[in-house]
């Protein structure tokens, strides 16, 4: 997509991490933003080492040591996108502040978009989901690990919306308001 698409949305190129627990809608939001904004998109789950995928598929929660190589791969992708200046979108649970610190190390300006969804909705989504290695039985461990981003991290917080289109529109509106394209009005 061209920069005209970016300007039409009134958002300057950003490097986004779409974060939250499994089942919150990270992939849906990231794909929608990618289609709308044209920024490169990386599904963070695809950066997991095979051992991590096997462990999660067996219903075993990952440890911090398991997550480190994955977080480093995610960081490398994010840093490349920051250096390009052309924006990018990564899905990554980024459950703990220490994980987010790894992701943003020497990659200034990364914006975390936190999807805040009630646990009962998450469980229902996970129980309906097919073809994903993350079983619903791991949701409690993800919720226990979750450290929502704090105000000093300047997250964009998106709560549950009626439809994926509503969630995408709300996110674009929040991004446009906070990170307008140079010369564009701060809100539309």
PDB file of C-alpha atoms in Angstrom:
ATOM      1  CA  UNK A   1       0.000   0.000   0.000  1.00  0.00           C
ATOM      2  CA  UNK A   2       1.122   3.533  -0.533  1.00  0.00           C
ATOM      3  CA  UNK A   3       1.822   6.294   1.921  1.00  0.00           C
ATOM      4  CA  UNK A   4      -1.420   7.913   0.677  1.00  0.00           C
ATOM      5  CA  UNK A   5      -3.306   5.186   2.548  1.00  0.00           C
ATOM      6  CA  UNK A   6      -1.402   6.106   5.709  1.00  0.00           C
ATOM      7  CA  UNK A   7      -2.164   9.777   5.230  1.00  0.00           C
ATOM      8  CA  UNK A   8      -5.841   9.019   4.545  1.00  0.00           C
ATOM      9  CA  UNK A   9      -6.052   7.403   7.997  1.00  0.00           C
ATOM     10  CA  UNK A  10      -4.285  10.377   9.606  1.00  0.00           C
ATOM     11  CA  UNK A  11      -1.790   8.199  11.514  1.00  0.00           C
ATOM     12  CA  UNK A  12       1.973   8.477  11.230  1.00  0.00           C
ATOM     13  CA  UNK A  13       3.829   5.167  10.671  1.00  0.00           C
ATOM     14  CA  UNK A  14       4.113   3.335  13.989  1.00  0.00           C
ATOM     15  CA  UNK A  15       5.539   0.051  15.209  1.00  0.00           C
ATOM     16  CA  UNK A  16       2.733  -1.650  17.119  1.00  0.00           C
ATOM     17  CA  UNK A  17       2.703  -4.649  19.411  1.00  0.00           C
ATOM     18  CA  UNK A  18      -0.840  -6.011  19.617  1.00  0.00           C
ATOM     19  CA  UNK A  19      -0.795  -7.632  23.056  1.00  0.00           C
ATOM     20  CA  UNK A  20      -2.981  -9.584  25.445  1.00  0.00           C
ATOM     21  CA  UNK A  21      -3.754 -13.138  26.485  1.00  0.00           C
ATOM     22  CA  UNK A  22      -4.629 -15.903  24.067  1.00  0.00           C
ATOM     23  CA  UNK A  23      -8.045 -15.506  22.486  1.00  0.00           C
ATOM     24  CA  UNK A  24      -8.325 -11.727  22.966  1.00  0.00           C
ATOM     25  CA  UNK A  25      -8.285 -10.959  19.225  1.00  0.00           C
ATOM     26  CA  UNK A  26      -4.643 -10.043  18.564  1.00  0.00           C
ATOM     27  CA  UNK A  27      -4.515 -11.700  15.136  1.00  0.00           C
ATOM     28  CA  UNK A  28      -7.890 -10.331  14.062  1.00  0.00           C
ATOM     29  CA  UNK A  29      -6.931  -6.784  15.032  1.00  0.00           C
ATOM     30  CA  UNK A  30      -3.427  -7.004  13.565  1.00  0.00           C
ATOM     31  CA  UNK A  31      -4.672  -8.382  10.239  1.00  0.00           C
ATOM     32  CA  UNK A  32      -7.344  -5.678  10.068  1.00  0.00           C
ATOM     33  CA  UNK A  33      -4.833  -2.914  10.804  1.00  0.00           C
ATOM     34  CA  UNK A  34      -2.415  -4.393   8.270  1.00  0.00           C
ATOM     35  CA  UNK A  35      -5.119  -4.423   5.596  1.00  0.00           C
ATOM     36  CA  UNK A  36      -6.179  -0.874   6.405  1.00  0.00           C
ATOM     37  CA  UNK A  37      -2.801   0.763   7.007  1.00  0.00           C
ATOM     38  CA  UNK A  38      -0.504  -1.344   4.835  1.00  0.00           C
ATOM     39  CA  UNK A  39       2.192  -1.689   7.470  1.00  0.00           C
ATOM     40  CA  UNK A  40       4.164  -4.983   7.502  1.00  0.00           C
ATOM     41  CA  UNK A  41       2.658  -7.561   9.853  1.00  0.00           C
ATOM     42  CA  UNK A  42       4.293 -10.428  11.737  1.00  0.00           C
ATOM     43  CA  UNK A  43       2.326 -13.053  13.635  1.00  0.00           C
ATOM     44  CA  UNK A  44       4.379 -13.431  16.803  1.00  0.00           C
ATOM     45  CA  UNK A  45       3.290 -17.042  17.341  1.00  0.00           C
ATOM     46  CA  UNK A  46       5.223 -17.970  14.194  1.00  0.00           C
ATOM     47  CA  UNK A  47       8.442 -16.812  15.880  1.00  0.00           C
ATOM     48  CA  UNK A  48       8.132 -19.347  18.728  1.00  0.00           C
ATOM     49  CA  UNK A  49      10.759 -22.103  18.735  1.00  0.00           C
ATOM     50  CA  UNK A  50       9.251 -25.527  17.989  1.00  0.00           C
ATOM     51  CA  UNK A  51       9.913 -26.643  21.577  1.00  0.00           C
ATOM     52  CA  UNK A  52       7.636 -23.860  22.857  1.00  0.00           C
ATOM     53  CA  UNK A  53       4.844 -24.799  20.456  1.00  0.00           C
ATOM     54  CA  UNK A  54       5.141 -28.464  21.453  1.00  0.00           C
ATOM     55  CA  UNK A  55       5.050 -27.568  25.137  1.00  0.00           C
ATOM     56  CA  UNK A  56       1.955 -25.357  24.789  1.00  0.00           C
ATOM     57  CA  UNK A  57       0.214 -27.930  22.587  1.00  0.00           C
ATOM     58  CA  UNK A  58       0.748 -30.440  25.408  1.00  0.00           C
ATOM     59  CA  UNK A  59      -0.972 -28.021  27.809  1.00  0.00           C
ATOM     60  CA  UNK A  60       2.231 -27.070  29.640  1.00  0.00           C
ATOM     61  CA  UNK A  61       2.653 -23.357  30.428  1.00  0.00           C
ATOM     62  CA  UNK A  62       5.854 -21.718  29.234  1.00  0.00           C
ATOM     63  CA  UNK A  63       8.444 -20.474  31.704  1.00  0.00           C
ATOM     64  CA  UNK A  64      10.304 -17.197  31.396  1.00  0.00           C
ATOM     65  CA  UNK A  65      13.323 -19.167  30.186  1.00  0.00           C
ATOM     66  CA  UNK A  66      11.164 -20.766  27.456  1.00  0.00           C
ATOM     67  CA  UNK A  67       9.886 -17.367  26.366  1.00  0.00           C
ATOM     68  CA  UNK A  68      13.267 -15.614  26.165  1.00  0.00           C
ATOM     69  CA  UNK A  69      14.354 -16.865  22.691  1.00  0.00           C
ATOM     70  CA  UNK A  70      10.882 -16.038  21.352  1.00  0.00           C
ATOM     71  CA  UNK A  71      10.927 -12.554  22.866  1.00  0.00           C
ATOM     72  CA  UNK A  72      14.373 -11.964  21.379  1.00  0.00           C
ATOM     73  CA  UNK A  73      13.102 -12.944  17.922  1.00  0.00           C
ATOM     74  CA  UNK A  74      10.124 -10.617  18.357  1.00  0.00           C
ATOM     75  CA  UNK A  75      12.472  -7.826  19.491  1.00  0.00           C
ATOM     76  CA  UNK A  76      14.678  -8.287  16.428  1.00  0.00           C
ATOM     77  CA  UNK A  77      11.671  -7.965  14.110  1.00  0.00           C
ATOM     78  CA  UNK A  78      10.444  -4.869  15.975  1.00  0.00           C
ATOM     79  CA  UNK A  79      13.868  -3.220  15.923  1.00  0.00           C
ATOM     80  CA  UNK A  80      14.112  -3.721  12.152  1.00  0.00           C
ATOM     81  CA  UNK A  81      10.709  -2.087  11.716  1.00  0.00           C
ATOM     82  CA  UNK A  82      11.656   0.877  13.949  1.00  0.00           C
ATOM     83  CA  UNK A  83      14.869   1.360  11.966  1.00  0.00           C
ATOM     84  CA  UNK A  84      12.929   1.268   8.679  1.00  0.00           C
ATOM     85  CA  UNK A  85      10.675   4.143   9.787  1.00  0.00           C
ATOM     86  CA  UNK A  86       7.823   2.582   7.817  1.00  0.00           C
ATOM     87  CA  UNK A  87       5.762   1.101  10.624  1.00  0.00           C
ATOM     88  CA  UNK A  88       4.942  -2.483  11.482  1.00  0.00           C
ATOM     89  CA  UNK A  89       2.536  -4.651  13.434  1.00  0.00           C
ATOM     90  CA  UNK A  90       3.502  -7.615  15.641  1.00  0.00           C
ATOM     91  CA  UNK A  91       1.174  -9.835  17.631  1.00  0.00           C
ATOM     92  CA  UNK A  92       2.722 -10.892  20.928  1.00  0.00           C
ATOM     93  CA  UNK A  93       1.103 -11.682  24.250  1.00  0.00           C
ATOM     94  CA  UNK A  94       3.726  -9.503  26.038  1.00  0.00           C
ATOM     95  CA  UNK A  95       2.134 -10.568  29.311  1.00  0.00           C
ATOM     96  CA  UNK A  96       4.718  -9.160  31.733  1.00  0.00           C
ATOM     97  CA  UNK A  97       6.367  -5.783  31.906  1.00  0.00           C
ATOM     98  CA  UNK A  98       9.761  -7.517  31.814  1.00  0.00           C
ATOM     99  CA  UNK A  99       8.749  -9.082  28.461  1.00  0.00           C
ATOM    100  CA  UNK A 100       7.695  -5.681  27.126  1.00  0.00           C
ATOM    101  CA  UNK A 101      11.024  -4.268  28.308  1.00  0.00           C
ATOM    102  CA  UNK A 102      12.821  -6.894  26.196  1.00  0.00           C
ATOM    103  CA  UNK A 103      10.643  -6.060  23.194  1.00  0.00           C
ATOM    104  CA  UNK A 104      11.268  -2.303  23.384  1.00  0.00           C
ATOM    105  CA  UNK A 105      15.006  -2.441  24.231  1.00  0.00           C
ATOM    106  CA  UNK A 106      16.947  -0.207  21.742  1.00  0.00           C
ATOM    107  CA  UNK A 107      13.751   0.136  19.714  1.00  0.00           C
ATOM    108  CA  UNK A 108      12.283   3.464  20.805  1.00  0.00           C
ATOM    109  CA  UNK A 109       8.747   4.439  19.984  1.00  0.00           C
ATOM    110  CA  UNK A 110       7.134   1.012  20.043  1.00  0.00           C
ATOM    111  CA  UNK A 111       3.425   1.331  20.878  1.00  0.00           C
ATOM    112  CA  UNK A 112       1.701  -1.431  22.845  1.00  0.00           C
ATOM    113  CA  UNK A 113      -1.962  -1.933  21.978  1.00  0.00           C
ATOM    114  CA  UNK A 114      -3.461  -3.881  24.878  1.00  0.00           C
ATOM    115  CA  UNK A 115      -6.651  -5.834  24.217  1.00  0.00           C
ATOM    116  CA  UNK A 116      -8.608  -5.953  27.465  1.00  0.00           C
ATOM    117  CA  UNK A 117     -11.277  -8.666  27.284  1.00  0.00           C
ATOM    118  CA  UNK A 118     -13.266 -10.260  30.167  1.00  0.00           C
ATOM    119  CA  UNK A 119     -12.064 -13.773  31.129  1.00  0.00           C
ATOM    120  CA  UNK A 120     -15.453 -15.418  30.394  1.00  0.00           C
ATOM    121  CA  UNK A 121     -15.377 -14.059  26.828  1.00  0.00           C
ATOM    122  CA  UNK A 122     -11.788 -15.246  26.412  1.00  0.00           C
ATOM    123  CA  UNK A 123     -12.651 -18.770  27.550  1.00  0.00           C
ATOM    124  CA  UNK A 124     -15.638 -18.948  25.201  1.00  0.00           C
ATOM    125  CA  UNK A 125     -13.449 -17.828  22.288  1.00  0.00           C
ATOM    126  CA  UNK A 126     -10.733 -20.358  23.103  1.00  0.00           C
ATOM    127  CA  UNK A 127     -13.278 -23.170  23.373  1.00  0.00           C
ATOM    128  CA  UNK A 128     -14.596 -22.335  19.866  1.00  0.00           C
ATOM    129  CA  UNK A 129     -11.168 -21.886  18.280  1.00  0.00           C
ATOM    130  CA  UNK A 130      -9.923 -24.673  16.021  1.00  0.00           C
ATOM    131  CA  UNK A 131      -6.479 -25.366  14.604  1.00  0.00           C
ATOM    132  CA  UNK A 132      -4.479 -23.466  17.229  1.00  0.00           C
ATOM    133  CA  UNK A 133      -1.964 -25.149  19.518  1.00  0.00           C
ATOM    134  CA  UNK A 134      -2.940 -23.112  22.588  1.00  0.00           C
ATOM    135  CA  UNK A 135      -5.566 -25.087  24.540  1.00  0.00           C
ATOM    136  CA  UNK A 136      -8.212 -23.353  26.693  1.00  0.00           C
ATOM    137  CA  UNK A 137      -6.678 -25.058  29.742  1.00  0.00           C
ATOM    138  CA  UNK A 138      -3.742 -22.609  29.598  1.00  0.00           C
ATOM    139  CA  UNK A 139      -5.915 -19.497  29.931  1.00  0.00           C
ATOM    140  CA  UNK A 140      -5.745 -19.437  33.763  1.00  0.00           C
ATOM    141  CA  UNK A 141      -1.931 -19.481  33.666  1.00  0.00           C
ATOM    142  CA  UNK A 142      -1.929 -16.642  31.117  1.00  0.00           C
ATOM    143  CA  UNK A 143      -4.311 -14.571  33.245  1.00  0.00           C
ATOM    144  CA  UNK A 144      -2.161 -15.247  36.333  1.00  0.00           C
ATOM    145  CA  UNK A 145       0.959 -14.130  34.449  1.00  0.00           C
ATOM    146  CA  UNK A 146      -0.639 -11.018  32.932  1.00  0.00           C
ATOM    147  CA  UNK A 147       0.686  -7.681  34.172  1.00  0.00           C
ATOM    148  CA  UNK A 148      -1.444  -5.148  32.279  1.00  0.00           C
ATOM    149  CA  UNK A 149       0.602  -2.254  30.941  1.00  0.00           C
ATOM    150  CA  UNK A 150       0.787   0.713  33.278  1.00  0.00           C
ATOM    151  CA  UNK A 151       0.233   4.376  32.373  1.00  0.00           C
ATOM    152  CA  UNK A 152       3.986   5.062  32.231  1.00  0.00           C
ATOM    153  CA  UNK A 153       4.173   2.563  29.326  1.00  0.00           C
ATOM    154  CA  UNK A 154       1.686   4.726  27.371  1.00  0.00           C
ATOM    155  CA  UNK A 155      -0.405   1.796  26.114  1.00  0.00           C
ATOM    156  CA  UNK A 156      -3.346   2.134  23.788  1.00  0.00           C
ATOM    157  CA  UNK A 157      -6.041   0.158  25.627  1.00  0.00           C
ATOM    158  CA  UNK A 158      -8.834  -1.355  23.549  1.00  0.00           C
ATOM    159  CA  UNK A 159     -11.734  -3.001  25.356  1.00  0.00           C
ATOM    160  CA  UNK A 160     -14.154  -5.576  23.994  1.00  0.00           C
ATOM    161  CA  UNK A 161     -16.141  -4.329  21.010  1.00  0.00           C
ATOM    162  CA  UNK A 162     -19.205  -5.837  19.331  1.00  0.00           C
ATOM    163  CA  UNK A 163     -17.487  -6.853  16.087  1.00  0.00           C
ATOM    164  CA  UNK A 164     -13.942  -7.089  14.729  1.00  0.00           C
ATOM    165  CA  UNK A 165     -14.724  -4.097  12.487  1.00  0.00           C
ATOM    166  CA  UNK A 166     -15.703  -2.081  15.582  1.00  0.00           C
ATOM    167  CA  UNK A 167     -12.463  -3.089  17.318  1.00  0.00           C
ATOM    168  CA  UNK A 168     -10.385  -2.074  14.289  1.00  0.00           C
ATOM    169  CA  UNK A 169     -12.224   1.250  13.939  1.00  0.00           C
ATOM    170  CA  UNK A 170     -11.830   2.015  17.643  1.00  0.00           C
ATOM    171  CA  UNK A 171      -8.101   1.232  17.518  1.00  0.00           C
ATOM    172  CA  UNK A 172      -7.565   3.395  14.427  1.00  0.00           C
ATOM    173  CA  UNK A 173      -9.418   6.232  16.144  1.00  0.00           C
ATOM    174  CA  UNK A 174      -7.270   5.951  19.276  1.00  0.00           C
ATOM    175  CA  UNK A 175      -4.066   5.810  17.211  1.00  0.00           C
ATOM    176  CA  UNK A 176      -5.143   8.762  15.053  1.00  0.00           C
ATOM    177  CA  UNK A 177      -5.884  10.788  18.171  1.00  0.00           C
ATOM    178  CA  UNK A 178      -2.581   9.999  19.867  1.00  0.00           C
ATOM    179  CA  UNK A 179      -0.227   9.693  16.869  1.00  0.00           C
ATOM    180  CA  UNK A 180      -1.500  11.925  14.073  1.00  0.00           C
ATOM    181  CA  UNK A 181       0.203  12.080  10.688  1.00  0.00           C
ATOM    182  CA  UNK A 182       2.405  15.155  10.511  1.00  0.00           C
ATOM    183  CA  UNK A 183       0.222  18.018   9.362  1.00  0.00           C
ATOM    184  CA  UNK A 184      -3.029  16.094   9.905  1.00  0.00           C
ATOM    185  CA  UNK A 185      -5.615  17.263  12.430  1.00  0.00           C
ATOM    186  CA  UNK A 186      -5.236  15.556  15.823  1.00  0.00           C
ATOM    187  CA  UNK A 187      -8.724  14.055  15.660  1.00  0.00           C
ATOM    188  CA  UNK A 188     -11.211  13.348  12.921  1.00  0.00           C
TER     189      UNK A 188
END
